[in-house]
Coordinates of C-alpha atoms in Angstrom, one line a residue:
Chain A
M12 CA -11.8 -16.5 17.5
S13 CA -11.2 -19.9 15.9
P14 CA -12.2 -19.2 12.3
G15 CA -9.8 -16.3 12.1
L16 CA -7.0 -18.3 13.6
L17 CA -7.8 -21.1 11.1
W18 CA -7.4 -18.5 8.3
L19 CA -4.0 -17.4 9.7
L20 CA -2.7 -20.9 10.2
G21 CA -4.1 -22.5 7.1
L22 CA -3.6 -19.7 4.6
Y23 CA -0.6 -18.0 6.0
A24 CA 1.6 -19.9 8.5
L25 CA 1.3 -23.3 6.8
P26 CA 1.9 -22.2 3.2
L27 CA 4.8 -20.0 4.3
L28 CA 6.4 -22.9 6.1
A29 CA 5.8 -25.1 3.1
L30 CA 8.0 -22.8 1.0
V31 CA 11.0 -24.2 3.0
P32 CA 10.9 -27.8 1.7
L33 CA 9.8 -26.5 -1.7
S34 CA 12.9 -24.3 -1.9
L35 CA 15.0 -27.4 -1.5
S36 CA 13.2 -29.3 -4.2
E37 CA 13.6 -29.8 -8.0
P38 CA 10.9 -29.4 -10.7
L39 CA 9.7 -32.8 -11.8
S40 CA 9.4 -31.7 -15.4
R41 CA 9.9 -28.5 -17.4
F42 CA 6.2 -28.3 -18.1
G43 CA 4.4 -28.3 -14.8
L44 CA 4.6 -27.0 -11.2
E45 CA 5.0 -30.5 -9.7
T46 CA 8.3 -30.8 -7.7
V47 CA 10.2 -33.5 -5.9
F48 CA 12.1 -32.9 -2.6
R49 CA 15.8 -33.4 -2.9
G50 CA 17.3 -31.4 -0.1
R51 CA 18.9 -29.2 -2.7
V52 CA 20.6 -26.4 -0.9
A53 CA 22.3 -25.4 -4.1
N54 CA 19.0 -23.7 -5.2
Y55 CA 19.9 -20.8 -2.8
L56 CA 23.4 -20.4 -4.2
E57 CA 22.0 -20.5 -7.8
V58 CA 19.3 -17.9 -7.2
L59 CA 21.7 -15.6 -5.4
Q60 CA 24.1 -15.9 -8.2
A61 CA 21.5 -15.4 -10.9
H62 CA 19.3 -12.8 -9.2
G63 CA 21.5 -11.3 -6.5
P64 CA 22.1 -8.0 -8.5
I65 CA 18.3 -7.6 -8.9
L66 CA 17.8 -8.2 -5.2
V67 CA 20.4 -5.4 -4.5
R68 CA 18.7 -3.2 -7.1
S69 CA 15.3 -3.7 -5.5
F70 CA 16.4 -2.6 -2.1
G71 CA 18.4 0.2 -3.8
Y72 CA 15.3 1.6 -5.6
A73 CA 13.1 1.1 -2.6
G74 CA 15.7 2.8 -0.3
L75 CA 16.1 5.7 -2.7
A76 CA 12.3 6.1 -3.1
T77 CA 11.9 6.1 0.7
A78 CA 14.7 8.6 1.2
L79 CA 13.3 10.9 -1.5
G80 CA 9.8 10.4 0.1
L81 CA 11.2 11.4 3.5
V82 CA 12.7 14.6 2.2
L83 CA 9.2 15.5 1.0
A84 CA 7.1 13.9 3.8
Y85 CA 8.9 15.1 6.9
P86 CA 8.5 18.8 6.2
L87 CA 4.9 18.2 5.0
A88 CA 4.0 16.3 8.2
Y89 CA 5.6 19.1 10.2
A90 CA 3.6 21.7 8.3
I91 CA 0.4 19.8 8.8
R92 CA 1.0 19.3 12.5
F93 CA 2.3 22.7 13.5
R94 CA 1.0 25.0 10.8
G95 CA -2.2 23.3 9.8
G96 CA -4.4 24.7 12.5
R97 CA -8.1 24.0 11.9
W98 CA -7.3 22.8 8.3
Q99 CA -5.4 19.8 9.7
P100 CA -8.1 17.1 9.1
L101 CA -8.6 18.4 5.5
L102 CA -4.8 18.4 4.9
I103 CA -4.6 14.9 6.1
G104 CA -7.5 13.8 4.0
L105 CA -5.8 15.3 0.9
V106 CA -2.7 13.2 1.6
V107 CA -4.9 10.0 1.7
L108 CA -7.2 10.8 -1.2
P109 CA -4.8 9.9 -4.1
S110 CA -4.2 6.5 -2.7
L111 CA -7.9 5.7 -3.0
S112 CA -7.4 5.7 -6.8
S113 CA -6.0 2.5 -8.3
Y114 CA -2.2 2.4 -8.3
L115 CA -2.2 0.9 -11.8
V116 CA -4.2 3.9 -13.0
R117 CA -1.7 6.2 -11.3
A118 CA 1.1 4.3 -13.1
I119 CA -0.7 4.7 -16.4
A120 CA -1.0 8.5 -15.7
W121 CA 2.8 8.6 -15.0
T122 CA 3.4 7.0 -18.4
S123 CA 1.6 9.9 -20.1
L124 CA 3.3 12.5 -17.9
L125 CA 6.8 11.1 -18.5
G126 CA 6.3 9.9 -22.1
D127 CA 8.2 11.2 -25.1
Q128 CA 5.4 13.6 -25.9
G129 CA 4.6 14.4 -22.2
P130 CA 4.9 17.7 -20.4
V131 CA 7.9 16.7 -18.2
L132 CA 10.3 16.1 -21.0
A133 CA 9.0 19.2 -22.8
L134 CA 9.8 21.2 -19.7
V135 CA 13.3 19.6 -19.4
A136 CA 14.0 20.4 -23.0
A137 CA 12.7 24.0 -22.7
L138 CA 15.1 24.5 -19.8
G139 CA 17.9 23.0 -21.9
L140 CA 18.5 20.3 -19.3
T141 CA 18.2 17.3 -21.6
G142 CA 22.0 17.0 -22.2
P143 CA 23.1 17.5 -18.5
L144 CA 20.4 15.1 -17.2
D145 CA 21.3 12.5 -19.7
A146 CA 25.0 12.9 -18.7
V147 CA 24.2 12.2 -15.0
G148 CA 22.1 9.2 -15.9
L149 CA 18.6 10.6 -14.9
L150 CA 17.5 10.4 -18.5
R151 CA 18.4 7.6 -20.9
D152 CA 19.0 8.9 -24.5
G153 CA 16.7 11.8 -23.8
R154 CA 13.9 9.6 -22.6
L155 CA 12.3 9.3 -19.1
L156 CA 10.1 6.3 -19.7
N157 CA 11.8 2.9 -19.2
T158 CA 14.4 4.4 -16.8
A159 CA 15.2 3.9 -13.1
T160 CA 14.3 7.6 -12.6
A161 CA 10.7 6.9 -13.6
V162 CA 10.4 3.7 -11.4
I163 CA 11.7 5.6 -8.4
L164 CA 9.4 8.5 -9.0
G165 CA 6.4 6.2 -9.3
L166 CA 7.4 4.4 -6.1
T167 CA 7.9 7.7 -4.2
T168 CA 4.4 8.9 -5.0
N169 CA 2.9 5.6 -3.9
L170 CA 4.7 5.6 -0.6
L171 CA 4.4 9.3 0.4
P172 CA 1.1 8.8 2.4
F173 CA 2.6 5.9 4.3
L174 CA 5.4 8.2 5.4
V175 CA 3.3 11.3 6.1
L176 CA 0.6 9.6 8.2
P177 CA 2.8 7.9 10.9
L178 CA 4.9 11.1 11.1
V179 CA 1.8 13.2 11.7
V180 CA 0.5 10.8 14.3
A181 CA 3.9 10.8 16.2
M182 CA 4.1 14.6 16.0
E183 CA 0.5 15.0 17.3
R184 CA 1.7 13.3 20.5
I185 CA 4.2 16.2 21.0
D186 CA 2.9 18.5 23.7
P187 CA 3.0 22.1 22.3
R188 CA 3.9 23.3 25.8
L189 CA 7.3 21.5 25.4
L190 CA 8.0 23.8 22.5
E191 CA 6.8 26.9 24.4
A192 CA 9.0 25.8 27.3
A193 CA 12.0 25.4 25.0
A194 CA 11.4 28.8 23.5
D195 CA 11.0 30.4 27.0
L196 CA 14.4 29.0 27.8
H197 CA 15.8 30.9 24.8
A198 CA 16.3 27.9 22.5
S199 CA 16.5 29.0 18.9
P200 CA 13.8 27.5 16.6
W201 CA 16.5 25.3 15.1
R202 CA 17.4 24.0 18.5
C203 CA 13.7 23.4 19.4
F204 CA 13.5 21.3 16.3
V205 CA 16.6 19.3 16.9
Q206 CA 16.1 18.7 20.6
V207 CA 12.3 18.4 20.9
V208 CA 10.5 17.7 17.6
W209 CA 13.0 15.4 16.0
P210 CA 13.6 12.9 18.9
L211 CA 9.9 12.8 19.6
S212 CA 9.0 12.1 16.0
R213 CA 11.4 9.1 15.7
P214 CA 8.7 6.4 16.4
G215 CA 6.7 7.8 13.4
L216 CA 9.8 7.8 11.4
S217 CA 10.6 4.1 12.0
A218 CA 7.0 3.1 11.3
G219 CA 6.9 5.2 8.2
I220 CA 10.1 3.8 6.8
L221 CA 8.9 0.2 7.3
L222 CA 5.5 0.9 5.8
S223 CA 7.2 2.4 2.7
L224 CA 10.2 0.2 2.3
I225 CA 8.4 -3.2 2.5
P226 CA 5.8 -2.6 -0.3
A227 CA 8.3 -0.7 -2.4
A228 CA 11.0 -3.5 -2.3
G229 CA 8.3 -6.0 -3.4
D230 CA 6.6 -3.8 -6.0
V231 CA 5.6 -5.3 -9.3
V232 CA 3.7 -2.6 -11.1
N233 CA 6.1 0.4 -11.2
P234 CA 9.0 -1.5 -12.7
L235 CA 6.7 -3.1 -15.2
F236 CA 4.9 0.1 -16.3
L237 CA 7.6 2.7 -15.9
G238 CA 10.9 0.8 -16.1
G239 CA 12.8 -0.9 -18.9
P240 CA 14.0 -4.5 -19.0
N241 CA 17.0 -3.5 -17.0
D242 CA 14.9 -1.9 -14.2
R243 CA 12.9 -5.0 -13.2
M244 CA 12.7 -5.6 -9.5
I245 CA 12.8 -8.8 -7.4
A246 CA 9.0 -9.4 -7.4
N247 CA 9.0 -9.3 -11.2
T248 CA 11.7 -12.0 -11.1
I249 CA 9.8 -14.2 -8.6
E250 CA 6.6 -13.8 -10.7
N251 CA 8.5 -14.8 -13.8
L252 CA 10.1 -17.8 -12.2
L253 CA 6.8 -19.1 -10.9
L254 CA 4.3 -18.3 -13.7
V255 CA 6.5 -18.3 -16.9
Q256 CA 9.5 -20.5 -16.2
L257 CA 7.7 -22.8 -13.8
Q258 CA 10.7 -22.9 -11.5
A259 CA 8.8 -23.1 -8.3
P260 CA 11.7 -24.3 -6.1
R261 CA 13.9 -21.3 -7.2
A262 CA 11.0 -18.9 -6.8
A263 CA 10.5 -20.3 -3.2
A264 CA 14.2 -19.9 -2.4
L265 CA 14.2 -16.3 -3.7
T266 CA 11.0 -15.5 -1.8
L267 CA 12.5 -16.8 1.4
V268 CA 15.6 -14.8 0.9
L269 CA 13.5 -11.6 0.3
M270 CA 11.5 -12.4 3.4
A271 CA 14.6 -12.9 5.5
L272 CA 16.1 -9.6 4.4
I273 CA 12.9 -7.7 5.1
T274 CA 12.5 -9.4 8.6
L275 CA 16.0 -8.2 9.3
A276 CA 15.1 -4.7 8.3
V277 CA 12.0 -4.8 10.5
L278 CA 14.0 -6.1 13.5
L279 CA 16.6 -3.3 13.0
Q280 CA 14.0 -0.6 12.8
L281 CA 11.8 -1.8 15.7
R282 CA 14.5 -3.2 18.0
G283 CA 12.0 -4.9 20.2
R284 CA 9.5 -2.1 20.4
G285 CA 6.8 -4.3 18.9
A286 CA 4.1 -4.0 16.4
Q287 CA 2.1 -1.4 18.2
E288 CA 4.3 1.1 16.4
L289 CA 2.4 0.4 13.2
P290 CA -0.2 3.1 12.9
L291 CA -3.7 1.9 12.0
P292 CA -6.8 4.0 11.5
Chain B
M18 CA 10.1 30.4 12.9
N19 CA 10.8 33.4 10.7
R20 CA 8.8 34.4 7.7
I21 CA 11.2 33.1 5.1
G22 CA 11.3 29.7 6.8
A23 CA 7.5 29.5 6.9
W24 CA 7.3 30.5 3.3
L25 CA 9.8 27.8 2.3
L26 CA 7.9 25.2 4.4
G27 CA 4.7 26.1 2.5
L28 CA 6.4 25.9 -0.8
W29 CA 8.0 22.5 0.0
S30 CA 4.6 21.2 1.2
A31 CA 3.0 22.4 -2.0
L32 CA 5.6 20.5 -3.9
A33 CA 4.8 17.3 -2.0
Y34 CA 1.1 17.7 -2.7
G35 CA 1.9 18.4 -6.4
L36 CA 3.7 15.1 -6.7
L37 CA 0.9 13.3 -5.0
Y38 CA -1.7 14.9 -7.2
A39 CA 0.1 14.9 -10.6
P40 CA -1.1 11.4 -11.6
V41 CA -4.6 12.1 -10.2
V42 CA -5.0 15.4 -12.2
V43 CA -3.7 13.7 -15.3
T44 CA -6.2 10.9 -14.9
V45 CA -9.1 13.2 -14.6
L46 CA -7.8 15.4 -17.4
F47 CA -7.4 12.5 -19.8
S48 CA -11.0 11.4 -19.2
F49 CA -11.8 14.4 -21.3
N50 CA -9.3 13.6 -24.1
A51 CA -10.3 12.5 -27.6
P52 CA -7.5 10.0 -28.2
R53 CA -6.1 9.1 -31.6
G54 CA -5.3 5.4 -31.8
R55 CA -5.8 2.8 -29.1
F56 CA -3.8 4.4 -26.3
N57 CA -5.3 7.3 -24.4
L58 CA -1.9 8.6 -23.2
V59 CA -1.1 11.7 -25.4
W60 CA -3.3 14.8 -25.2
Q61 CA -5.2 15.5 -28.4
G62 CA -8.2 17.5 -27.7
F63 CA -11.1 18.2 -25.3
T64 CA -14.3 16.1 -25.6
L65 CA -17.2 15.1 -23.4
A66 CA -17.9 12.0 -25.5
N67 CA -16.2 9.6 -23.0
W68 CA -18.4 10.8 -20.1
R69 CA -21.5 10.4 -22.1
Q70 CA -20.7 6.7 -22.5
P71 CA -18.9 5.7 -19.3
L72 CA -19.8 2.0 -19.7
R73 CA -18.9 1.7 -23.4
D74 CA -15.9 -0.5 -22.7
A75 CA -17.9 -3.7 -21.7
A76 CA -14.9 -5.7 -20.6
L77 CA -13.8 -2.9 -18.3
T78 CA -17.2 -2.6 -16.8
Q79 CA -17.3 -6.3 -16.2
A80 CA -13.9 -6.3 -14.5
F81 CA -15.1 -3.3 -12.4
L82 CA -18.2 -5.2 -11.2
T83 CA -16.1 -8.3 -10.5
S84 CA -13.7 -6.3 -8.3
L85 CA -16.6 -4.5 -6.6
G86 CA -18.2 -7.9 -5.6
L87 CA -14.9 -9.4 -4.6
A88 CA -13.9 -6.4 -2.4
L89 CA -17.3 -6.4 -0.7
A90 CA -17.2 -10.1 0.1
A91 CA -13.5 -10.0 1.2
A92 CA -14.2 -7.0 3.4
L93 CA -17.2 -8.5 5.0
L94 CA -15.4 -11.8 5.7
A95 CA -12.3 -10.0 7.0
V96 CA -14.3 -7.8 9.4
L97 CA -16.3 -10.7 10.7
L98 CA -13.3 -12.9 11.3
G99 CA -11.1 -10.0 12.4
G100 CA -13.8 -8.7 14.7
L101 CA -14.1 -12.0 16.5
M102 CA -10.4 -12.2 16.9
A103 CA -10.1 -8.7 18.2
L104 CA -12.8 -9.3 20.8
A105 CA -11.2 -12.5 22.0
L106 CA -7.7 -10.9 22.1
E107 CA -8.9 -7.7 23.8
R108 CA -11.3 -9.2 26.3
A109 CA -9.9 -12.6 27.3
R110 CA -6.3 -12.9 28.4
F111 CA -5.4 -16.5 27.6
R112 CA -2.3 -18.6 27.1
G113 CA -0.9 -18.0 23.7
S114 CA -2.6 -14.7 23.1
R115 CA 0.7 -13.0 22.7
S116 CA 1.8 -15.4 19.9
I117 CA -1.6 -15.0 18.2
E118 CA -1.1 -11.2 18.2
L119 CA 2.4 -11.7 16.6
L120 CA 0.9 -14.1 14.0
L121 CA -1.7 -11.4 13.2
A122 CA 0.9 -8.7 12.8
L123 CA 3.4 -10.8 10.8
P124 CA 1.6 -10.6 7.4
L125 CA 1.9 -6.8 7.6
T126 CA 5.7 -7.2 7.3
N127 CA 5.6 -9.4 4.1
P128 CA 5.6 -7.9 0.6
E129 CA 2.6 -9.1 -1.3
I130 CA 4.7 -11.3 -3.6
V131 CA 5.6 -13.5 -0.6
L132 CA 2.0 -14.2 0.2
A133 CA 1.2 -14.7 -3.5
A134 CA 4.0 -17.3 -4.0
A135 CA 3.1 -19.2 -0.8
L136 CA -0.6 -19.3 -1.6
L137 CA -0.1 -20.4 -5.2
N138 CA 2.1 -23.2 -3.9
L139 CA -0.7 -24.2 -1.4
F140 CA -3.5 -24.2 -4.0
V141 CA -1.4 -26.1 -6.5
G142 CA -0.6 -28.6 -3.8
I143 CA -4.2 -29.3 -2.8
D144 CA -5.3 -29.1 -6.4
L145 CA -7.7 -26.2 -5.9
P146 CA -8.3 -24.5 -9.3
R147 CA -7.6 -20.8 -9.3
G148 CA -10.7 -18.6 -9.6
P149 CA -13.3 -16.7 -7.5
L150 CA -12.9 -18.9 -4.5
T151 CA -9.1 -18.7 -4.3
L152 CA -9.4 -14.9 -4.9
L153 CA -11.8 -14.5 -2.0
L154 CA -9.7 -16.7 0.4
S155 CA -6.5 -14.8 -0.4
H156 CA -8.1 -11.4 -0.2
S157 CA -9.9 -12.1 3.0
L158 CA -6.5 -13.3 4.4
F159 CA -4.5 -10.1 3.6
C160 CA -7.4 -7.9 4.9
L161 CA -7.8 -10.0 8.1
S162 CA -4.7 -8.5 9.8
Y163 CA -5.6 -4.9 9.0
A164 CA -9.2 -5.5 10.1
A165 CA -8.4 -7.3 13.3
L166 CA -5.7 -4.9 14.4
T167 CA -7.8 -1.8 13.6
L168 CA -10.7 -3.2 15.6
K169 CA -8.5 -4.3 18.5
A170 CA -7.1 -0.7 18.8
R171 CA -10.7 0.6 18.9
L172 CA -11.7 -1.9 21.5
A173 CA -8.7 -1.1 23.6
G174 CA -9.8 2.6 23.5
F175 CA -13.1 2.2 25.1
D176 CA -14.3 1.8 28.7
P177 CA -15.2 -1.8 29.7
T178 CA -17.1 -0.4 32.7
L179 CA -19.9 0.7 30.3
E180 CA -20.6 -2.9 29.6
L181 CA -20.4 -3.8 33.3
A182 CA -22.8 -0.9 34.1
A183 CA -25.3 -2.3 31.6
Q184 CA -25.0 -5.7 33.3
D185 CA -25.4 -4.1 36.7
L186 CA -28.6 -2.6 35.5
G187 CA -29.9 -6.1 34.7
A188 CA -29.0 -6.6 31.1
P189 CA -27.9 -10.2 30.2
P190 CA -24.3 -10.3 28.8
L191 CA -25.5 -10.8 25.2
Q192 CA -27.9 -7.9 25.4
A193 CA -25.3 -5.7 27.0
F194 CA -23.0 -6.5 24.1
R195 CA -25.7 -5.8 21.5
R196 CA -27.0 -2.6 23.0
V197 CA -23.8 -1.1 24.4
T198 CA -20.6 -2.5 22.9
L199 CA -21.8 -3.0 19.3
P200 CA -23.0 0.5 18.7
L201 CA -19.8 1.9 20.1
L202 CA -17.9 -0.4 17.7
V203 CA -19.7 0.8 14.6
P204 CA -17.1 3.5 13.6
G205 CA -14.3 0.9 14.0
L206 CA -16.2 -1.7 12.0
L207 CA -16.7 0.9 9.2
A208 CA -13.1 1.9 9.3
A209 CA -11.9 -1.7 9.2
G210 CA -14.4 -2.5 6.4
L211 CA -13.4 0.5 4.3
L212 CA -9.7 -0.3 4.7
S213 CA -10.3 -3.9 3.7
F214 CA -12.4 -2.9 0.8
S215 CA -9.8 -0.6 -0.6
L216 CA -7.0 -3.1 -0.1
S217 CA -8.9 -5.8 -2.0
F218 CA -10.3 -3.5 -4.7
D219 CA -6.8 -2.3 -5.6
D220 CA -4.9 -5.6 -5.3
Y221 CA -2.8 -6.6 -8.2
V222 CA 0.0 -8.9 -7.1
V223 CA -1.9 -11.6 -5.2
S224 CA -4.7 -11.5 -7.7
S225 CA -2.4 -12.1 -10.6
F226 CA -1.5 -15.4 -9.0
M227 CA -4.9 -16.3 -7.7
A228 CA -7.3 -15.3 -10.5
G229 CA -7.2 -18.1 -13.0
E230 CA -9.7 -17.0 -15.7
T231 CA -11.4 -14.3 -13.5
V232 CA -10.5 -10.7 -14.4
T233 CA -10.5 -8.2 -11.6
L234 CA -10.1 -4.4 -12.4
P235 CA -6.4 -4.2 -11.6
L236 CA -5.8 -7.3 -13.8
Y237 CA -7.8 -5.8 -16.6
L238 CA -5.8 -2.6 -16.3
A239 CA -2.5 -4.5 -16.5
G240 CA -3.7 -6.2 -19.6
A241 CA -5.0 -2.9 -21.1
F242 CA -1.6 -1.4 -20.7
Q243 CA -0.3 -3.8 -23.4
R244 CA -3.4 -3.8 -25.5
E245 CA -5.6 -0.7 -25.5
I246 CA -6.1 2.1 -23.0
S247 CA -9.6 3.3 -23.6
P248 CA -10.6 6.7 -22.2
Q249 CA -13.3 4.9 -20.2
I250 CA -10.5 3.7 -17.9
Q251 CA -9.9 7.4 -16.9
V252 CA -13.6 8.1 -16.7
L253 CA -14.3 5.2 -14.4
S254 CA -11.2 6.1 -12.2
S255 CA -12.4 9.7 -11.9
L256 CA -15.8 8.4 -10.8
V257 CA -14.2 6.1 -8.2
L258 CA -12.1 9.1 -7.0
L259 CA -15.2 11.3 -6.7
V260 CA -17.0 8.6 -4.6
S261 CA -13.9 8.2 -2.4
A262 CA -13.6 11.9 -1.9
A263 CA -17.3 12.0 -0.9
L264 CA -16.9 9.1 1.5
L265 CA -13.8 10.7 3.0
V266 CA -15.7 13.9 3.7
L267 CA -18.5 12.0 5.2
A268 CA -16.2 9.9 7.4
S269 CA -14.0 12.8 8.6
P270 CA -14.8 14.1 12.1
R271 CA -16.7 17.3 12.4
Q272 CA -15.3 20.3 14.2
G273 CA -15.0 19.9 17.9
Q274 CA -15.8 16.2 17.8
G275 CA -12.3 15.0 18.2
R276 CA -10.4 12.7 15.9
P277 CA -11.0 8.9 15.9

């Protein structure tokens, strides 16, 4: 028991709490990470002013990717649970398999798919959609790479398994006899879905949204590989503040703001239902 | 559901699988590409040359081995520490166990960047140079929660009377644990270990803060993206995928055995 607890306290709780005084400090010089505590609350105002838009953008991208992911994942989970039959374990395995390859390699693959000489732009051009897609802002000057579209697409593929798995787990708990009963009572398939499947899959929905939104909002790789300079997300900013600009106090302030926002999202989603909602293998 | 509905559902599911597999298929495909220039990102023509020399990129191979060693060590440490925590939490009800459970689940709600920033600040503060040790410490930490909670769920699922029965039959507690509890825990230990391994092996954000001069595979890949993407990257990734697929098949429950 105790060594694990030591790990959690020494490498997690303590360093996290230490960010609070750090966020109120000032760098000692411009060339090192040493800081001095000054009780400087203005750090928070300054980072919100300087990086507020990027913070909003990060949650925007993560939210859009999660929404897009749900549109794909919910029907897929439904199909796996209710139409999968004996292929169900295989279908679930196929959802997991891509995430066992490195997500950097997947991002590299997206750059060749979405690149100027890649197949996606060729298809778009062949369909004559380059102009219209450019006009609605999905392409930028006829390009896909270095756009928000590419970042959100990359995020969506990464988070799909985290949406599908909790949904399948929640749907597996639905007793098929409930659906038979509903059908016996002359409920239409649509009504069966709305009144039985949807409410009973809600726990999986909450867990899936959290498991997707959290890593997506803090992602570094997709904006770096697939986005342009104007598509960077908040983790890129924190990394830059810490490792390049050596502004540890501001990085700490921004980190704590990000954490507070995510904790708020978690509380809103779980509303006291506790961590047992998180599906684990 | 009517036929058109079922057909649409199938089509939509195929679309989701297509999106999931697009980058995977491209990676495998480009392992057979004969690139012109330093970046293997545009299709030129088919070759088997890359597969004949999978280890030609020496820096890549080195980074791969580093990641392999780190992930093994981190997974082992996480399963050991997490297993003990899971046992204590599941078996002994004691004051503060609820808060420890909360502390265990809390890291799951932080994006990696939060942990990376906090740990960098800690190691700079205590003047611990970044390198293999800080990598191992940080990786074992973010694997710990997953490992402990996975094992705790497994422990909660099995019947404590089995252990009591062994003791009734005269087995001392330690022997009862070794002969009854531990064998039943093996699937859980494997699951926790594999999960920890893949989390550590694929980690980029925390590693980029903790590595110092050490180059893990994801760090190498991030550098390669600026410098040179050799086809060996795709070859090695395809191999990793092949091994993962084999492990997945081996780990999946057989028909009629019930899901874990």
